[in-house]
Short mmCIF file of C-alpha atoms in Angstrom, two decimals:
data_model
loop_
_atom_site.label_atom_id
_atom_site.label_comp_id
_atom_site.label_asym_id
_atom_site.label_seq_id
_atom_site.Cartn_x
_atom_site.Cartn_y
_atom_site.Cartn_z
CA MET Z 189 -19.94 10.66 -9.14
CA SER Z 190 -18.29 8.09 -11.35
CA SER Z 191 -17.68 4.52 -9.91
CA THR Z 192 -14.17 4.99 -11.19
CA MET Z 193 -12.00 7.39 -9.94
CA GLU Z 194 -9.68 9.70 -12.39
CA PHE Z 195 -6.04 7.98 -12.76
CA THR Z 196 -3.21 10.27 -12.09
CA GLY Z 197 -0.84 8.19 -11.06
CA GLU Z 198 -0.86 9.44 -7.74
CA ARG Z 199 -3.29 7.11 -6.24
CA MET Z 200 -3.94 3.35 -6.88
CA VAL Z 201 -7.11 3.03 -8.78
CA PRO Z 202 -7.68 -0.64 -9.47
CA GLU Z 203 -9.39 -0.45 -12.64
CA LYS Z 204 -6.99 1.36 -14.28
CA ALA Z 205 -3.45 1.33 -12.21
CA ASP Z 206 -0.37 -0.82 -14.12
CA LYS Z 207 -0.11 -4.05 -13.41
CA ASP Z 208 2.90 -3.93 -10.63
CA THR Z 209 0.97 -0.81 -8.85
CA PHE Z 210 -2.14 -2.93 -8.81
CA TRP Z 211 -0.83 -6.01 -7.13
CA GLU Z 212 1.71 -4.22 -5.10
CA HIS Z 213 -1.18 -2.90 -3.25
CA ILE Z 214 -3.08 -5.84 -3.27
CA TYR Z 215 -0.66 -7.98 -1.63
CA ARG Z 216 0.26 -5.53 0.97
CA TYR Z 217 -3.70 -4.87 2.21
CA ARG Z 218 -3.91 -8.72 2.51
CA PHE Z 219 -1.03 -8.81 4.30
CA ALA Z 220 -1.93 -5.96 6.50
CA ALA Z 221 -5.63 -8.06 7.18
CA GLN Z 222 -3.97 -10.57 9.85
CA PHE Z 223 -3.63 -7.63 12.10
CA VAL Z 224 -6.98 -5.78 12.11
CA VAL Z 225 -9.28 -8.70 13.43
CA GLY Z 226 -11.62 -7.14 16.15
CA ARG Z 227 -9.50 -3.50 16.17
CA GLN Z 228 -10.25 -0.25 15.33
CA VAL Z 229 -8.32 0.71 12.35
CA LEU Z 230 -7.13 4.00 10.63
CA ASP Z 231 -6.48 3.73 7.13
CA ILE Z 232 -4.24 6.74 6.50
CA ALA Z 233 -4.13 8.17 2.86
CA CYS Z 234 -6.86 5.59 2.31
CA GLY Z 235 -7.23 6.90 -1.57
CA GLU Z 236 -9.93 4.76 -3.55
CA GLY Z 237 -11.50 3.47 -1.06
CA TYR Z 238 -10.84 -0.21 -1.77
CA CYS Z 239 -8.21 -0.68 1.30
CA ALA Z 240 -10.32 0.33 4.11
CA ALA Z 241 -13.40 -1.41 2.68
CA ALA Z 242 -11.12 -4.89 2.43
CA LEU Z 243 -9.73 -4.16 6.10
CA SER Z 244 -13.37 -3.96 7.10
CA LYS Z 245 -14.76 -7.22 5.84
CA ALA Z 246 -11.32 -8.79 7.17
CA GLY Z 247 -13.09 -8.22 11.07
CA ALA Z 248 -12.06 -4.84 11.72
CA THR Z 249 -14.41 -3.43 14.35
CA ARG Z 250 -14.06 -0.14 12.82
CA VAL Z 251 -12.20 1.52 9.74
CA LEU Z 252 -12.07 5.20 9.29
CA GLY Z 253 -10.49 6.23 6.01
CA VAL Z 254 -8.34 9.06 6.02
CA ASP Z 255 -6.97 11.23 2.73
CA ILE Z 256 -5.91 15.00 1.88
CA SER Z 257 -8.64 15.18 -0.53
CA ALA Z 258 -11.86 15.62 -0.13
CA GLU Z 259 -13.30 14.62 -3.32
CA THR Z 260 -11.17 11.28 -2.94
CA CYS Z 261 -12.99 10.65 0.85
CA SER Z 262 -16.58 11.47 -0.97
CA HIS Z 263 -16.00 8.62 -3.64
CA ALA Z 264 -14.88 5.88 -1.06
CA THR Z 265 -17.73 6.56 1.09
CA GLN Z 266 -20.06 6.65 -1.82
CA LYS Z 267 -18.26 3.35 -3.65
CA TYR Z 268 -17.66 1.28 -0.38
CA GLY Z 269 -19.69 2.88 2.29
CA ILE Z 270 -16.69 3.38 4.60
CA ALA Z 271 -16.44 6.08 7.24
CA THR Z 272 -13.91 8.91 6.04
CA LYS Z 273 -12.40 12.15 6.81
CA ALA Z 274 -10.64 14.64 4.82
CA GLY Z 275 -7.31 15.31 6.76
CA ASP Z 276 -3.44 15.93 6.22
CA GLY Z 277 -1.07 13.13 7.48
CA GLU Z 278 0.94 15.51 9.39
CA LYS Z 279 -1.87 16.80 11.51
CA MET Z 280 -4.55 14.10 11.63
CA PRO Z 281 -8.49 14.50 11.99
CA LEU Z 282 -8.57 11.95 15.07
CA ASP Z 283 -7.97 12.63 18.74
CA SER Z 284 -5.15 10.83 20.39
CA SER Z 285 -5.27 7.40 21.73
CA THR Z 286 -8.57 6.43 19.42
CA VAL Z 287 -7.15 3.60 17.00
CA ASP Z 288 -5.69 0.15 17.77
CA VAL Z 289 -3.90 -0.06 14.31
CA VAL Z 290 -2.77 2.86 11.85
CA VAL Z 291 -2.42 1.24 8.34
CA SER Z 292 0.22 3.63 6.07
CA PHE Z 293 0.88 2.08 2.79
CA GLU Z 294 2.94 4.52 0.52
CA THR Z 295 2.05 7.42 2.61
CA ILE Z 296 5.54 8.51 3.95
CA VAL Z 297 6.85 9.67 0.82
CA HIS Z 298 3.70 11.56 0.20
CA VAL Z 299 4.34 14.02 3.00
CA PRO Z 300 6.89 16.83 3.30
CA ASN Z 301 7.83 16.37 6.93
CA PRO Z 302 8.13 12.41 7.48
CA LYS Z 303 8.86 12.92 11.15
CA ALA Z 304 5.48 14.88 11.73
CA PHE Z 305 3.56 12.50 9.88
CA LEU Z 306 5.05 9.34 12.19
CA ASP Z 307 4.55 11.76 15.40
CA GLU Z 308 0.84 11.94 14.12
CA CYS Z 309 0.72 7.82 13.83
CA GLN Z 310 2.21 7.47 17.41
CA ARG Z 311 -0.45 9.99 18.80
CA VAL Z 312 -3.29 8.55 17.56
CA LEU Z 313 -2.41 4.94 18.35
CA ARG Z 314 -3.54 3.67 21.75
CA PRO Z 315 -0.82 2.24 23.79
CA ASN Z 316 0.43 -0.98 22.68
CA GLY Z 317 -1.25 -0.23 18.94
CA VAL Z 318 0.37 -1.62 15.82
CA LEU Z 319 1.96 0.82 12.98
CA ILE Z 320 1.95 -1.14 9.84
CA ILE Z 321 3.83 0.78 7.03
CA SER Z 322 5.57 0.76 4.18
CA THR Z 323 8.09 2.88 1.74
CA PRO Z 324 9.81 2.25 -1.21
CA ASN Z 325 13.60 1.79 -0.80
CA HIS Z 326 14.87 5.11 -2.35
CA ASP Z 327 18.45 3.10 -3.35
CA ALA Z 328 16.34 0.40 -5.61
CA ALA Z 329 13.59 2.79 -6.19
CA ARG Z 330 15.55 5.33 -7.91
CA LEU Z 331 16.91 2.91 -10.45
CA HIS Z 332 13.82 1.49 -10.71
CA HIS Z 333 11.18 4.22 -10.93
CA PRO Z 334 13.32 7.15 -11.15
CA ASN Z 335 11.67 10.77 -10.66
CA ASN Z 336 8.33 10.12 -9.32
CA PRO Z 337 6.41 13.29 -9.43
CA PHE Z 338 4.03 12.81 -6.39
CA HIS Z 339 6.99 11.50 -4.21
CA CYS Z 340 8.58 14.23 -1.81
CA SER Z 341 10.31 12.46 0.96
CA GLU Z 342 12.25 9.14 -0.48
CA LEU Z 343 14.02 7.46 2.14
CA ASN Z 344 16.46 4.17 1.93
CA ILE Z 345 16.07 1.33 4.49
CA THR Z 346 18.62 2.72 7.00
CA GLU Z 347 16.67 6.04 7.00
CA PHE Z 348 13.17 4.72 7.07
CA LYS Z 349 14.28 2.15 10.01
CA ALA Z 350 15.80 5.43 12.12
CA LEU Z 351 12.92 7.52 11.90
CA ILE Z 352 10.53 4.22 12.99
CA GLU Z 353 12.74 2.99 15.60
CA GLU Z 354 12.79 6.51 17.21
CA ARG Z 355 9.20 6.22 18.03
CA PHE Z 356 8.19 2.71 17.42
CA VAL Z 357 9.32 -0.97 19.20
CA ILE Z 358 9.52 -2.91 16.01
CA GLN Z 359 8.04 -6.40 15.71
CA ALA Z 360 9.64 -6.87 12.28
CA TYR Z 361 10.47 -5.99 9.30
CA TYR Z 362 9.13 -7.49 5.83
CA SER Z 363 10.07 -7.00 2.11
CA GLN Z 364 8.00 -6.96 -1.05
CA ARG Z 365 9.53 -6.86 -4.90
CA PRO Z 366 13.25 -8.15 -4.33
CA PHE Z 367 15.21 -5.75 -6.69
CA ARG Z 368 18.47 -7.66 -6.47
CA VAL Z 369 19.25 -10.91 -4.74
CA VAL Z 370 22.85 -12.84 -4.32
CA TRP Z 371 22.81 -15.54 -6.55
CA TRP Z 372 22.73 -18.32 -3.81
CA SER Z 373 19.37 -17.67 -2.65
CA LEU Z 374 16.07 -18.97 -4.01
CA ARG Z 375 14.54 -15.54 -3.32
CA GLY Z 376 16.25 -14.73 -6.69
CA LEU Z 377 13.15 -16.67 -8.47
CA SER Z 378 10.75 -14.12 -7.51
CA ALA Z 379 13.87 -11.07 -8.10
CA ILE Z 380 13.77 -8.23 -10.56
CA SER Z 381 17.28 -8.88 -11.16
CA TRP Z 382 19.13 -12.04 -10.11
CA PRO Z 383 22.60 -13.66 -11.76
CA ILE Z 384 21.41 -16.83 -12.23
CA ARG Z 385 18.68 -15.66 -14.72
CA LYS Z 386 21.49 -15.12 -17.22
CA ILE Z 387 21.88 -18.55 -17.45
CA ARG Z 388 20.26 -20.01 -20.91
CA GLY Z 389 16.71 -21.42 -20.19
CA VAL Z 390 16.44 -20.28 -16.24
CA GLU Z 391 14.35 -17.21 -17.31
CA ARG Z 392 11.99 -19.24 -19.34
CA LEU Z 393 11.74 -21.43 -16.70
CA ILE Z 394 10.78 -18.97 -14.18
CA GLY Z 395 8.17 -17.70 -16.52
CA LEU Z 396 6.90 -21.17 -16.76
CA LEU Z 397 6.61 -21.47 -12.87
CA ARG Z 398 4.87 -18.24 -12.60
CA ARG Z 399 2.35 -18.82 -15.18
CA MET Z 400 1.68 -22.28 -13.32
CA LEU Z 401 1.85 -21.11 -9.38
CA CYS Z 402 0.62 -17.55 -9.83
CA PRO Z 403 -2.09 -17.45 -12.82
CA HIS Z 404 -3.75 -14.33 -11.57
CA LEU Z 405 -0.71 -12.50 -12.20
CA THR Z 406 -1.05 -12.96 -16.20
CA GLU Z 407 -2.48 -10.30 -18.23
CA LEU Z 408 -5.84 -11.83 -18.59
CA GLY Z 409 -5.56 -12.82 -14.81
CA THR Z 410 -5.07 -9.46 -13.75
CA ASP Z 411 -8.01 -7.54 -15.92
CA ALA Z 412 -10.22 -10.13 -14.15
CA HIS Z 413 -9.03 -9.03 -10.77
CA ARG Z 414 -9.18 -5.34 -11.36
CA LYS Z 415 -13.15 -5.01 -11.23
CA GLU Z 416 -13.21 -7.09 -7.64
CA PRO Z 417 -10.01 -5.74 -5.70
CA LEU Z 418 -11.57 -6.98 -2.30
CA ALA Z 419 -11.84 -10.43 -3.70
CA ALA Z 420 -8.50 -10.29 -4.86
CA ILE Z 421 -7.26 -8.95 -1.70
CA LYS Z 422 -9.04 -11.84 -0.07
CA MET Z 423 -7.71 -14.71 -2.33
CA GLU Z 424 -5.61 -17.34 -0.85
CA PRO Z 425 -2.24 -17.97 -2.91
CA ALA Z 426 -1.35 -21.45 -4.20
CA PRO Z 427 0.97 -23.59 -2.31
CA PHE Z 428 4.71 -22.71 -3.19
CA SER Z 429 3.94 -19.89 -4.91
CA SER Z 430 5.66 -17.28 -2.90
CA LEU Z 431 8.93 -19.00 -4.04
CA ILE Z 432 7.99 -17.21 -7.60
CA ASP Z 433 5.82 -14.34 -6.91
CA THR Z 434 7.32 -10.94 -6.96
CA TYR Z 435 4.27 -9.22 -5.09
CA ALA Z 436 4.94 -11.51 -2.20
CA ILE Z 437 5.59 -10.41 0.90
CA ARG Z 438 8.35 -12.19 3.14
CA LYS Z 439 10.75 -11.11 6.28
CA PHE Z 440 13.10 -9.03 5.26
CA ALA Z 441 16.74 -10.41 4.64
CA PRO Z 442 19.16 -7.64 4.74
CA TYR Z 443 22.39 -9.96 3.53
CA VAL Z 444 20.30 -11.11 0.89
CA GLU Z 445 18.39 -8.84 -0.68
CA THR Z 446 17.55 -5.32 -1.92
CA PRO Z 447 14.03 -5.02 -1.81
CA LEU Z 448 12.11 -2.28 -3.44
CA ILE Z 449 9.61 -1.91 -0.91
CA VAL Z 450 10.24 -2.15 2.51
CA ILE Z 451 7.27 -2.66 5.31
CA ALA Z 452 7.80 -2.38 8.95
CA VAL Z 453 5.46 -3.69 11.93
CA ALA Z 454 6.08 -1.92 14.89
CA VAL Z 455 4.35 -1.32 18.07
CA ARG Z 456 3.53 1.89 20.31
CA ALA Z 457 5.36 1.43 23.47
#
């Protein structure tokens, strides 16, 4: 079996995914790593396997990757040595109350029944277990990435929050890839759309700052990190780089931004 999966656009393949997809995933798993130390973790829709491998290296006592594709699971086990099981997100191949953390990044958009999927996340978590879950915000994604053929359950922020809060106690919401930001917020420095960027010279200044503070995001830097996704996840960001870094994850500020991606950290009661 090749060490590189075929890239169809459905799963993130580090060597072949586009730059935005690559860094969005890398930053999300870097974020998740802080929650897994000393815990048993399920990475649902584990895909290529770099993600579960990174969580194991971050200090989890056990990581299980589950993916609907048996071939993908086999690839992940062979390439990274991680434990995997083929299974459906709406009927997970785990006993109830058996994991401490469920990591679910961009999974909910791929399942036909998000409610059943979240019921399963709740079922397999132990009491006080943590769910770390993300979804594209449909209100922004439909403009930025319309008609994704692999998505069947796109949600806006209100819909996403309602589904999560029916089943879990929210610790916090976070955002990634600010799509639109109000003119007076410095979050606009990392936004896709910000009124201040129309002022002459601002776009050039933002580009200069990004190259200085985030050299890994250049095409050359990205190509170098594609070969070592686990090292990219472990990498420490430069001081103040989050001000300019479009992939950085921050506490969600609902009156300031419309994010492309929203992340919830929630606890099973």
